[in-house]
């Protein structure tokens, strides 16, 4: 065999070898040397890459029957899916329960009002009160009712100056500073302009009424220009019957529109029935009536009847225990347990709760004098200091009462059932009562209290005519009774309450 034939045979053998076993050629060059049986190779950068189909090739394929059918199928599926989702959304909207429209609410309906009748006893005048606004703001208060602050001699209408602050109570500049700071915290300020507030008759004699009303209107114009958010007057029935009442009402309320904040015209009445209060709300055009209906001389039956009469006008009704007389709760609720019970009632009744300074800590009234407010109750005795056990127990009780007050105020502010919900009476006896508050699809709340001195068992039922159902059980949300712990389940036909105790029960909306 000649040499040319041998070379040809070697080329055939090499071509038949596995590519990895073929010797390197000029296209694949060794880089560096061989180490441990491995060889580094340099791959050329101009390898063939996939470039896809050209436009002409794509257009040619797109027109084939298979791809045409595929596109139509995908298009039909897309629209069928879209129409299905649209139909499902419509069904959900149609079948979903309608939300009840929120009623027209004013700022005085959104939280408690806090009366400071004696600024000196509260915190050394208007300037001191300004410094305590943060403490007040923690109570979720929506309005301060200050005074009366104006100048007048008892039973002497000639000395009445409702547009001037008594120098012993502060200055106009201090009032303006307080209002500006309160407004930044979302707290409105109302002035008590009861003319003869220390005299025998709040509006002097009947023959003085026309002159007094004129002075009152001028004073209202002055205070409104300074930024006051409302006016409070006592013995509402007297000025409301005057021919000049509409002028005073217009001066306070002004030309109301949705763009401007409403000013409150608040009146106080004492010794009249719930029916008369309802009529006065309708005829006087007053925004809020505070009465003395809730007092310890009335039993559960009478108090439930009063709520039954007024609940439909809850946005115009204020409730307080002693507040109509500028007294603290402790004036009628002697024990701290009863103070908590009445706080529970006031925060859950249909209407605006009105308190007097100190009610949030159970401040005890001291005879005819205004009690001095107690501050810094959170401060514990220094380590190693001699502790008066009685004083320390009183401090801890005040802390507990304030915590209870705040929890109720916060709850009312966020729960629609308590804020503006419907009311249904469930039970009443000589010493106990219970009622239901609910709104649309929100959580429902039941307040049950035992005002008496003996244990009571309550069986709660709705009138057959009511289109509302009660569950068999409910959970304890808040309670003054140690036997009823929070989150415990209670049977609504067998609620046992110790003397002077109350409970707030909760159950969900179920459709």
PDB file of C-alpha atoms in Angstrom, residues 12-305:
ATOM      1  CA  UNK A  12     -11.519   8.026   7.415  1.00  0.00           C
ATOM      2  CA  UNK A  13     -10.695   6.591  10.861  1.00  0.00           C
ATOM      3  CA  UNK A  14     -10.459  10.022  12.420  1.00  0.00           C
ATOM      4  CA  UNK A  15     -13.813  11.068  10.971  1.00  0.00           C
ATOM      5  CA  UNK A  16     -15.405   8.004  12.527  1.00  0.00           C
ATOM      6  CA  UNK A  17     -14.054   8.820  16.008  1.00  0.00           C
ATOM      7  CA  UNK A  18     -16.147  10.516  18.709  1.00  0.00           C
ATOM      8  CA  UNK A  19     -15.729  14.287  18.258  1.00  0.00           C
ATOM      9  CA  UNK A  20     -14.359  14.597  21.792  1.00  0.00           C
ATOM     10  CA  UNK A  21     -11.616  12.110  20.952  1.00  0.00           C
ATOM     11  CA  UNK A  22     -10.572  13.747  17.692  1.00  0.00           C
ATOM     12  CA  UNK A  23      -7.293  15.640  17.739  1.00  0.00           C
ATOM     13  CA  UNK A  24      -7.373  19.420  17.784  1.00  0.00           C
ATOM     14  CA  UNK A  25      -7.402  21.193  14.464  1.00  0.00           C
ATOM     15  CA  UNK A  26      -6.922  24.790  13.471  1.00  0.00           C
ATOM     16  CA  UNK A  27     -10.557  25.630  14.377  1.00  0.00           C
ATOM     17  CA  UNK A  28     -10.187  24.503  18.011  1.00  0.00           C
ATOM     18  CA  UNK A  29      -6.858  25.407  19.538  1.00  0.00           C
ATOM     19  CA  UNK A  30      -5.368  24.376  22.843  1.00  0.00           C
ATOM     20  CA  UNK A  31      -4.893  27.175  25.302  1.00  0.00           C
ATOM     21  CA  UNK A  32      -2.070  26.612  27.683  1.00  0.00           C
ATOM     22  CA  UNK A  33      -0.826  23.176  28.472  1.00  0.00           C
ATOM     23  CA  UNK A  34      -2.467  19.949  29.518  1.00  0.00           C
ATOM     24  CA  UNK A  35      -2.874  19.535  33.288  1.00  0.00           C
ATOM     25  CA  UNK A  36      -4.144  16.420  35.067  1.00  0.00           C
ATOM     26  CA  UNK A  37      -5.492  15.046  31.794  1.00  0.00           C
ATOM     27  CA  UNK A  38      -7.578  18.160  30.986  1.00  0.00           C
ATOM     28  CA  UNK A  39      -7.230  20.491  28.040  1.00  0.00           C
ATOM     29  CA  UNK A  40      -8.503  24.096  27.945  1.00  0.00           C
ATOM     30  CA  UNK A  41     -10.208  24.939  24.658  1.00  0.00           C
ATOM     31  CA  UNK A  42     -11.019  28.297  23.147  1.00  0.00           C
ATOM     32  CA  UNK A  43     -14.431  28.366  21.470  1.00  0.00           C
ATOM     33  CA  UNK A  44     -14.678  30.764  18.570  1.00  0.00           C
ATOM     34  CA  UNK A  45     -17.064  33.708  19.109  1.00  0.00           C
ATOM     35  CA  UNK A  46     -18.480  33.504  15.617  1.00  0.00           C
ATOM     36  CA  UNK A  47     -20.535  30.363  16.281  1.00  0.00           C
ATOM     37  CA  UNK A  48     -23.917  30.121  14.534  1.00  0.00           C
ATOM     38  CA  UNK A  49     -26.805  31.635  16.683  1.00  0.00           C
ATOM     39  CA  UNK A  50     -30.564  31.196  16.345  1.00  0.00           C
ATOM     40  CA  UNK A  51     -32.124  34.243  14.706  1.00  0.00           C
ATOM     41  CA  UNK A  52     -35.769  33.130  14.504  1.00  0.00           C
ATOM     42  CA  UNK A  53     -38.030  33.322  11.513  1.00  0.00           C
ATOM     43  CA  UNK A  54     -37.958  36.267   9.176  1.00  0.00           C
ATOM     44  CA  UNK A  55     -40.981  38.521   8.664  1.00  0.00           C
ATOM     45  CA  UNK A  56     -41.738  36.858   5.335  1.00  0.00           C
ATOM     46  CA  UNK A  57     -41.570  33.384   6.918  1.00  0.00           C
ATOM     47  CA  UNK A  58     -43.835  34.447   9.810  1.00  0.00           C
ATOM     48  CA  UNK A  59     -46.432  35.952   7.468  1.00  0.00           C
ATOM     49  CA  UNK A  60     -46.376  32.799   5.412  1.00  0.00           C
ATOM     50  CA  UNK A  61     -46.978  30.587   8.481  1.00  0.00           C
ATOM     51  CA  UNK A  62     -49.598  32.921   9.987  1.00  0.00           C
ATOM     52  CA  UNK A  63     -51.865  32.444   7.050  1.00  0.00           C
ATOM     53  CA  UNK A  64     -52.032  28.685   7.348  1.00  0.00           C
ATOM     54  CA  UNK A  65     -55.437  27.178   8.341  1.00  0.00           C
ATOM     55  CA  UNK A  66     -54.091  25.745  11.603  1.00  0.00           C
ATOM     56  CA  UNK A  67     -52.883  29.066  12.990  1.00  0.00           C
ATOM     57  CA  UNK A  68     -56.054  30.881  11.866  1.00  0.00           C
ATOM     58  CA  UNK A  69     -58.212  28.403  13.789  1.00  0.00           C
ATOM     59  CA  UNK A  70     -55.950  28.695  16.854  1.00  0.00           C
ATOM     60  CA  UNK A  71     -56.245  32.491  16.913  1.00  0.00           C
ATOM     61  CA  UNK A  72     -60.030  32.357  16.680  1.00  0.00           C
ATOM     62  CA  UNK A  73     -60.256  29.804  19.485  1.00  0.00           C
ATOM     63  CA  UNK A  74     -58.071  31.960  21.768  1.00  0.00           C
ATOM     64  CA  UNK A  75     -60.074  35.098  20.944  1.00  0.00           C
ATOM     65  CA  UNK A  76     -63.387  33.390  21.691  1.00  0.00           C
ATOM     66  CA  UNK A  77     -62.038  31.965  24.961  1.00  0.00           C
ATOM     67  CA  UNK A  78     -60.803  35.420  26.055  1.00  0.00           C
ATOM     68  CA  UNK A  79     -64.184  37.072  25.526  1.00  0.00           C
ATOM     69  CA  UNK A  80     -66.068  34.192  27.098  1.00  0.00           C
ATOM     70  CA  UNK A  81     -63.823  34.482  30.187  1.00  0.00           C
ATOM     71  CA  UNK A  82     -64.259  38.242  30.313  1.00  0.00           C
ATOM     72  CA  UNK A  83     -68.048  37.991  30.032  1.00  0.00           C
ATOM     73  CA  UNK A  84     -68.061  35.283  32.721  1.00  0.00           C
ATOM     74  CA  UNK A  85     -66.161  37.461  35.157  1.00  0.00           C
ATOM     75  CA  UNK A  86     -68.470  40.407  34.402  1.00  0.00           C
ATOM     76  CA  UNK A  87     -71.544  38.261  35.008  1.00  0.00           C
ATOM     77  CA  UNK A  88     -70.056  36.975  38.281  1.00  0.00           C
ATOM     78  CA  UNK A  89     -69.348  40.505  39.483  1.00  0.00           C
ATOM     79  CA  UNK A  90     -72.906  41.570  38.675  1.00  0.00           C
ATOM     80  CA  UNK A  91     -74.336  38.585  40.584  1.00  0.00           C
ATOM     81  CA  UNK A  92     -72.181  39.394  43.620  1.00  0.00           C
ATOM     82  CA  UNK A  93     -73.264  43.038  43.580  1.00  0.00           C
ATOM     83  CA  UNK A  94     -76.939  42.152  43.172  1.00  0.00           C
ATOM     84  CA  UNK A  95     -76.953  39.513  45.903  1.00  0.00           C
ATOM     85  CA  UNK A  96     -74.781  41.423  48.408  1.00  0.00           C
ATOM     86  CA  UNK A  97     -76.756  43.134  51.204  1.00  0.00           C
ATOM     87  CA  UNK A  98     -77.108  46.889  50.786  1.00  0.00           C
ATOM     88  CA  UNK A  99     -75.154  49.083  53.204  1.00  0.00           C
ATOM     89  CA  UNK A 100     -77.360  51.381  55.214  1.00  0.00           C
ATOM     90  CA  UNK A 101     -76.618  55.061  54.490  1.00  0.00           C
ATOM     91  CA  UNK A 102     -74.745  56.835  57.308  1.00  0.00           C
ATOM     92  CA  UNK A 103     -76.963  59.443  59.011  1.00  0.00           C
ATOM     93  CA  UNK A 104     -76.034  63.113  59.004  1.00  0.00           C
ATOM     94  CA  UNK A 105     -73.695  63.529  61.964  1.00  0.00           C
ATOM     95  CA  UNK A 106     -72.410  66.706  63.610  1.00  0.00           C
ATOM     96  CA  UNK A 107     -69.234  66.984  65.652  1.00  0.00           C
ATOM     97  CA  UNK A 108     -71.158  66.935  68.955  1.00  0.00           C
ATOM     98  CA  UNK A 109     -72.589  63.512  68.025  1.00  0.00           C
ATOM     99  CA  UNK A 110     -69.161  61.945  67.523  1.00  0.00           C
ATOM    100  CA  UNK A 111     -67.899  61.906  71.108  1.00  0.00           C
ATOM    101  CA  UNK A 112     -68.498  63.097  74.661  1.00  0.00           C
ATOM    102  CA  UNK A 113     -68.769  66.718  75.750  1.00  0.00           C
ATOM    103  CA  UNK A 114     -66.629  67.723  78.720  1.00  0.00           C
ATOM    104  CA  UNK A 115     -67.862  70.542  80.965  1.00  0.00           C
ATOM    105  CA  UNK A 116     -65.430  72.731  82.898  1.00  0.00           C
ATOM    106  CA  UNK A 117     -67.658  74.963  84.971  1.00  0.00           C
ATOM    107  CA  UNK A 118     -64.998  76.116  87.437  1.00  0.00           C
ATOM    108  CA  UNK A 119     -61.714  76.761  85.624  1.00  0.00           C
ATOM    109  CA  UNK A 120     -59.922  77.731  88.819  1.00  0.00           C
ATOM    110  CA  UNK A 121     -60.768  74.421  90.473  1.00  0.00           C
ATOM    111  CA  UNK A 122     -59.942  72.573  87.261  1.00  0.00           C
ATOM    112  CA  UNK A 123     -56.494  74.012  86.602  1.00  0.00           C
ATOM    113  CA  UNK A 124     -55.950  77.585  87.746  1.00  0.00           C
ATOM    114  CA  UNK A 125     -57.946  79.383  85.067  1.00  0.00           C
ATOM    115  CA  UNK A 126     -57.961  79.463  81.274  1.00  0.00           C
ATOM    116  CA  UNK A 127     -54.182  79.359  80.973  1.00  0.00           C
ATOM    117  CA  UNK A 128     -53.979  76.272  83.159  1.00  0.00           C
ATOM    118  CA  UNK A 129     -56.781  74.609  81.193  1.00  0.00           C
ATOM    119  CA  UNK A 130     -54.827  75.113  77.973  1.00  0.00           C
ATOM    120  CA  UNK A 131     -51.929  73.169  79.460  1.00  0.00           C
ATOM    121  CA  UNK A 132     -54.242  70.243  80.265  1.00  0.00           C
ATOM    122  CA  UNK A 133     -55.627  69.844  76.755  1.00  0.00           C
ATOM    123  CA  UNK A 134     -53.466  66.799  76.037  1.00  0.00           C
ATOM    124  CA  UNK A 135     -54.934  65.033  79.088  1.00  0.00           C
ATOM    125  CA  UNK A 136     -58.420  65.875  77.854  1.00  0.00           C
ATOM    126  CA  UNK A 137     -57.601  64.766  74.317  1.00  0.00           C
ATOM    127  CA  UNK A 138     -56.676  61.299  75.610  1.00  0.00           C
ATOM    128  CA  UNK A 139     -60.320  60.901  76.683  1.00  0.00           C
ATOM    129  CA  UNK A 140     -61.474  61.219  73.023  1.00  0.00           C
ATOM    130  CA  UNK A 141     -63.514  64.280  73.965  1.00  0.00           C
ATOM    131  CA  UNK A 142     -65.075  66.128  71.008  1.00  0.00           C
ATOM    132  CA  UNK A 143     -66.067  69.332  72.756  1.00  0.00           C
ATOM    133  CA  UNK A 144     -65.238  71.460  75.801  1.00  0.00           C
ATOM    134  CA  UNK A 145     -68.041  73.411  77.444  1.00  0.00           C
ATOM    135  CA  UNK A 146     -66.435  76.275  79.365  1.00  0.00           C
ATOM    136  CA  UNK A 147     -67.897  78.520  82.032  1.00  0.00           C
ATOM    137  CA  UNK A 148     -69.939  80.573  82.463  1.00  0.00           C
ATOM    138  CA  UNK A 149     -67.061  83.051  82.309  1.00  0.00           C
ATOM    139  CA  UNK A 150     -68.827  86.366  81.741  1.00  0.00           C
ATOM    140  CA  UNK A 151     -69.363  89.306  84.051  1.00  0.00           C
ATOM    141  CA  UNK A 152     -72.650  89.690  85.961  1.00  0.00           C
ATOM    142  CA  UNK A 153     -73.834  90.461  89.467  1.00  0.00           C
ATOM    143  CA  UNK A 154     -76.365  88.072  90.930  1.00  0.00           C
ATOM    144  CA  UNK A 155     -79.943  88.937  89.934  1.00  0.00           C
ATOM    145  CA  UNK A 156     -78.928  92.314  88.465  1.00  0.00           C
ATOM    146  CA  UNK A 157     -79.598  92.435  84.695  1.00  0.00           C
ATOM    147  CA  UNK A 158     -78.026  95.894  84.385  1.00  0.00           C
ATOM    148  CA  UNK A 159     -74.615  94.401  85.180  1.00  0.00           C
ATOM    149  CA  UNK A 160     -74.854  91.630  82.592  1.00  0.00           C
ATOM    150  CA  UNK A 161     -71.961  91.651  80.106  1.00  0.00           C
ATOM    151  CA  UNK A 162     -72.060  88.263  78.328  1.00  0.00           C
ATOM    152  CA  UNK A 163     -69.411  89.435  75.860  1.00  0.00           C
ATOM    153  CA  UNK A 164     -66.812  90.143  78.558  1.00  0.00           C
ATOM    154  CA  UNK A 165     -64.803  87.621  80.577  1.00  0.00           C
ATOM    155  CA  UNK A 166     -64.708  88.085  84.334  1.00  0.00           C
ATOM    156  CA  UNK A 167     -61.071  89.075  85.077  1.00  0.00           C
ATOM    157  CA  UNK A 168     -60.969  86.588  87.947  1.00  0.00           C
ATOM    158  CA  UNK A 169     -61.464  83.750  85.433  1.00  0.00           C
ATOM    159  CA  UNK A 170     -58.987  84.774  82.761  1.00  0.00           C
ATOM    160  CA  UNK A 171     -58.609  86.952  79.714  1.00  0.00           C
ATOM    161  CA  UNK A 172     -59.930  86.965  76.189  1.00  0.00           C
ATOM    162  CA  UNK A 173     -56.418  86.359  74.880  1.00  0.00           C
ATOM    163  CA  UNK A 174     -56.115  83.251  77.065  1.00  0.00           C
ATOM    164  CA  UNK A 175     -59.435  81.975  75.727  1.00  0.00           C
ATOM    165  CA  UNK A 176     -58.313  82.494  72.127  1.00  0.00           C
ATOM    166  CA  UNK A 177     -55.039  80.652  72.819  1.00  0.00           C
ATOM    167  CA  UNK A 178     -56.957  77.767  74.363  1.00  0.00           C
ATOM    168  CA  UNK A 179     -59.331  77.584  71.395  1.00  0.00           C
ATOM    169  CA  UNK A 180     -56.510  77.580  68.861  1.00  0.00           C
ATOM    170  CA  UNK A 181     -54.730  74.734  70.618  1.00  0.00           C
ATOM    171  CA  UNK A 182     -57.978  72.784  71.102  1.00  0.00           C
ATOM    172  CA  UNK A 183     -58.873  73.114  67.423  1.00  0.00           C
ATOM    173  CA  UNK A 184     -55.498  71.660  66.427  1.00  0.00           C
ATOM    174  CA  UNK A 185     -56.404  68.588  68.487  1.00  0.00           C
ATOM    175  CA  UNK A 186     -59.865  68.304  66.923  1.00  0.00           C
ATOM    176  CA  UNK A 187     -61.646  69.576  70.040  1.00  0.00           C
ATOM    177  CA  UNK A 188     -64.394  72.179  69.689  1.00  0.00           C
ATOM    178  CA  UNK A 189     -65.013  74.870  72.305  1.00  0.00           C
ATOM    179  CA  UNK A 190     -68.463  75.900  73.552  1.00  0.00           C
ATOM    180  CA  UNK A 191     -69.168  78.808  75.897  1.00  0.00           C
ATOM    181  CA  UNK A 192     -71.847  78.631  78.575  1.00  0.00           C
ATOM    182  CA  UNK A 193     -73.622  82.004  78.312  1.00  0.00           C
ATOM    183  CA  UNK A 194     -76.378  81.377  80.849  1.00  0.00           C
ATOM    184  CA  UNK A 195     -77.069  85.037  81.810  1.00  0.00           C
ATOM    185  CA  UNK A 196     -77.785  84.961  85.560  1.00  0.00           C
ATOM    186  CA  UNK A 197     -75.879  81.779  86.297  1.00  0.00           C
ATOM    187  CA  UNK A 198     -75.372  82.457  90.003  1.00  0.00           C
ATOM    188  CA  UNK A 199     -78.745  84.091  90.641  1.00  0.00           C
ATOM    189  CA  UNK A 200     -82.214  82.888  91.549  1.00  0.00           C
ATOM    190  CA  UNK A 201     -83.465  82.778  87.951  1.00  0.00           C
ATOM    191  CA  UNK A 202     -81.204  82.059  84.991  1.00  0.00           C
ATOM    192  CA  UNK A 203     -82.952  84.647  82.799  1.00  0.00           C
ATOM    193  CA  UNK A 204     -83.745  87.204  85.518  1.00  0.00           C
ATOM    194  CA  UNK A 205     -87.370  88.365  85.546  1.00  0.00           C
ATOM    195  CA  UNK A 206     -89.772  87.931  82.677  1.00  0.00           C
ATOM    196  CA  UNK A 207     -89.902  91.668  81.981  1.00  0.00           C
ATOM    197  CA  UNK A 208     -86.117  91.696  81.573  1.00  0.00           C
ATOM    198  CA  UNK A 209     -86.079  89.046  78.858  1.00  0.00           C
ATOM    199  CA  UNK A 210     -86.164  91.333  75.803  1.00  0.00           C
ATOM    200  CA  UNK A 211     -83.186  93.404  76.948  1.00  0.00           C
ATOM    201  CA  UNK A 212     -81.295  90.309  78.033  1.00  0.00           C
ATOM    202  CA  UNK A 213     -81.882  88.613  74.672  1.00  0.00           C
ATOM    203  CA  UNK A 214     -80.488  91.655  72.863  1.00  0.00           C
ATOM    204  CA  UNK A 215     -77.323  91.558  74.976  1.00  0.00           C
ATOM    205  CA  UNK A 216     -77.018  87.838  74.383  1.00  0.00           C
ATOM    206  CA  UNK A 217     -77.248  88.240  70.604  1.00  0.00           C
ATOM    207  CA  UNK A 218     -74.516  90.888  70.569  1.00  0.00           C
ATOM    208  CA  UNK A 219     -72.314  88.691  72.760  1.00  0.00           C
ATOM    209  CA  UNK A 220     -72.830  85.691  70.487  1.00  0.00           C
ATOM    210  CA  UNK A 221     -71.768  87.764  67.471  1.00  0.00           C
ATOM    211  CA  UNK A 222     -68.602  88.707  69.331  1.00  0.00           C
ATOM    212  CA  UNK A 223     -67.679  85.187  70.436  1.00  0.00           C
ATOM    213  CA  UNK A 224     -68.441  83.645  67.046  1.00  0.00           C
ATOM    214  CA  UNK A 225     -66.031  86.086  65.385  1.00  0.00           C
ATOM    215  CA  UNK A 226     -63.345  84.935  67.826  1.00  0.00           C
ATOM    216  CA  UNK A 227     -63.846  81.304  66.788  1.00  0.00           C
ATOM    217  CA  UNK A 228     -66.162  79.845  69.426  1.00  0.00           C
ATOM    218  CA  UNK A 229     -67.840  76.638  68.163  1.00  0.00           C
ATOM    219  CA  UNK A 230     -71.079  76.875  70.087  1.00  0.00           C
ATOM    220  CA  UNK A 231     -73.168  78.399  72.851  1.00  0.00           C
ATOM    221  CA  UNK A 232     -74.810  76.695  75.806  1.00  0.00           C
ATOM    222  CA  UNK A 233     -77.695  78.193  77.799  1.00  0.00           C
ATOM    223  CA  UNK A 234     -79.605  76.877  80.805  1.00  0.00           C
ATOM    224  CA  UNK A 235     -83.374  76.854  81.343  1.00  0.00           C
ATOM    225  CA  UNK A 236     -83.939  76.578  77.598  1.00  0.00           C
ATOM    226  CA  UNK A 237     -87.730  76.779  77.858  1.00  0.00           C
ATOM    227  CA  UNK A 238     -87.639  80.481  78.864  1.00  0.00           C
ATOM    228  CA  UNK A 239     -85.707  81.992  75.930  1.00  0.00           C
ATOM    229  CA  UNK A 240     -87.223  79.518  73.443  1.00  0.00           C
ATOM    230  CA  UNK A 241     -90.641  81.031  74.192  1.00  0.00           C
ATOM    231  CA  UNK A 242     -89.408  84.591  73.567  1.00  0.00           C
ATOM    232  CA  UNK A 243     -90.269  86.434  70.322  1.00  0.00           C
ATOM    233  CA  UNK A 244     -86.545  87.186  69.993  1.00  0.00           C
ATOM    234  CA  UNK A 245     -85.502  83.542  70.134  1.00  0.00           C
ATOM    235  CA  UNK A 246     -85.111  83.232  66.362  1.00  0.00           C
ATOM    236  CA  UNK A 247     -82.570  86.096  66.367  1.00  0.00           C
ATOM    237  CA  UNK A 248     -80.426  84.395  69.006  1.00  0.00           C
ATOM    238  CA  UNK A 249     -80.754  81.068  67.211  1.00  0.00           C
ATOM    239  CA  UNK A 250     -79.661  82.597  63.897  1.00  0.00           C
ATOM    240  CA  UNK A 251     -76.704  84.323  65.559  1.00  0.00           C
ATOM    241  CA  UNK A 252     -75.429  81.000  66.902  1.00  0.00           C
ATOM    242  CA  UNK A 253     -76.222  78.638  64.058  1.00  0.00           C
ATOM    243  CA  UNK A 254     -75.654  81.076  61.203  1.00  0.00           C
ATOM    244  CA  UNK A 255     -76.126  80.133  57.563  1.00  0.00           C
ATOM    245  CA  UNK A 256     -75.259  76.473  57.620  1.00  0.00           C
ATOM    246  CA  UNK A 257     -73.765  74.717  54.632  1.00  0.00           C
ATOM    247  CA  UNK A 258     -71.852  71.511  54.030  1.00  0.00           C
ATOM    248  CA  UNK A 259     -68.612  73.441  53.541  1.00  0.00           C
ATOM    249  CA  UNK A 260     -68.597  75.095  56.968  1.00  0.00           C
ATOM    250  CA  UNK A 261     -68.342  73.586  60.420  1.00  0.00           C
ATOM    251  CA  UNK A 262     -71.636  73.715  62.288  1.00  0.00           C
ATOM    252  CA  UNK A 263     -71.898  75.737  65.477  1.00  0.00           C
ATOM    253  CA  UNK A 264     -73.706  74.117  68.370  1.00  0.00           C
ATOM    254  CA  UNK A 265     -76.727  75.658  70.074  1.00  0.00           C
ATOM    255  CA  UNK A 266     -77.077  73.670  73.283  1.00  0.00           C
ATOM    256  CA  UNK A 267     -79.838  74.058  75.848  1.00  0.00           C
ATOM    257  CA  UNK A 268     -80.311  72.632  79.333  1.00  0.00           C
ATOM    258  CA  UNK A 269     -83.670  71.700  80.858  1.00  0.00           C
ATOM    259  CA  UNK A 270     -84.601  70.362  84.273  1.00  0.00           C
ATOM    260  CA  UNK A 271     -87.749  68.836  85.705  1.00  0.00           C
ATOM    261  CA  UNK A 272     -89.610  68.171  82.440  1.00  0.00           C
ATOM    262  CA  UNK A 273     -90.660  64.876  80.877  1.00  0.00           C
ATOM    263  CA  UNK A 274     -89.159  63.055  77.919  1.00  0.00           C
ATOM    264  CA  UNK A 275     -92.243  63.906  75.857  1.00  0.00           C
ATOM    265  CA  UNK A 276     -91.823  67.615  76.624  1.00  0.00           C
ATOM    266  CA  UNK A 277     -88.132  67.410  75.709  1.00  0.00           C
ATOM    267  CA  UNK A 278     -89.049  65.816  72.383  1.00  0.00           C
ATOM    268  CA  UNK A 279     -91.504  68.621  71.677  1.00  0.00           C
ATOM    269  CA  UNK A 280     -88.929  71.262  72.659  1.00  0.00           C
ATOM    270  CA  UNK A 281     -86.389  69.771  70.248  1.00  0.00           C
ATOM    271  CA  UNK A 282     -88.947  70.000  67.446  1.00  0.00           C
ATOM    272  CA  UNK A 283     -90.189  73.525  68.191  1.00  0.00           C
ATOM    273  CA  UNK A 284     -87.038  75.343  69.317  1.00  0.00           C
ATOM    274  CA  UNK A 285     -84.648  74.261  66.575  1.00  0.00           C
ATOM    275  CA  UNK A 286     -81.960  73.705  69.204  1.00  0.00           C
ATOM    276  CA  UNK A 287     -79.161  71.308  68.252  1.00  0.00           C
ATOM    277  CA  UNK A 288     -78.741  69.504  71.562  1.00  0.00           C
ATOM    278  CA  UNK A 289     -80.857  69.327  74.715  1.00  0.00           C
ATOM    279  CA  UNK A 290     -79.232  68.180  77.957  1.00  0.00           C
ATOM    280  CA  UNK A 291     -81.719  67.050  80.593  1.00  0.00           C
ATOM    281  CA  UNK A 292     -81.781  65.632  84.098  1.00  0.00           C
ATOM    282  CA  UNK A 293     -83.900  62.609  83.116  1.00  0.00           C
ATOM    283  CA  UNK A 294     -81.190  60.194  84.170  1.00  0.00           C
ATOM    284  CA  UNK A 295     -81.099  60.373  87.943  1.00  0.00           C
ATOM    285  CA  UNK A 296     -80.985  57.906  90.795  1.00  0.00           C
ATOM    286  CA  UNK A 297     -84.538  58.625  91.880  1.00  0.00           C
ATOM    287  CA  UNK A 298     -85.918  56.862  88.810  1.00  0.00           C
ATOM    288  CA  UNK A 299     -85.984  53.105  88.298  1.00  0.00           C
ATOM    289  CA  UNK A 300     -85.176  51.034  85.242  1.00  0.00           C
ATOM    290  CA  UNK A 301     -88.753  51.089  83.946  1.00  0.00           C
ATOM    291  CA  UNK A 302     -88.912  54.899  83.843  1.00  0.00           C
ATOM    292  CA  UNK A 303     -85.438  55.234  82.337  1.00  0.00           C
ATOM    293  CA  UNK A 304     -86.213  52.734  79.574  1.00  0.00           C
ATOM    294  CA  UNK A 305     -89.443  54.618  78.797  1.00  0.00           C
TER     295      UNK A 305
END
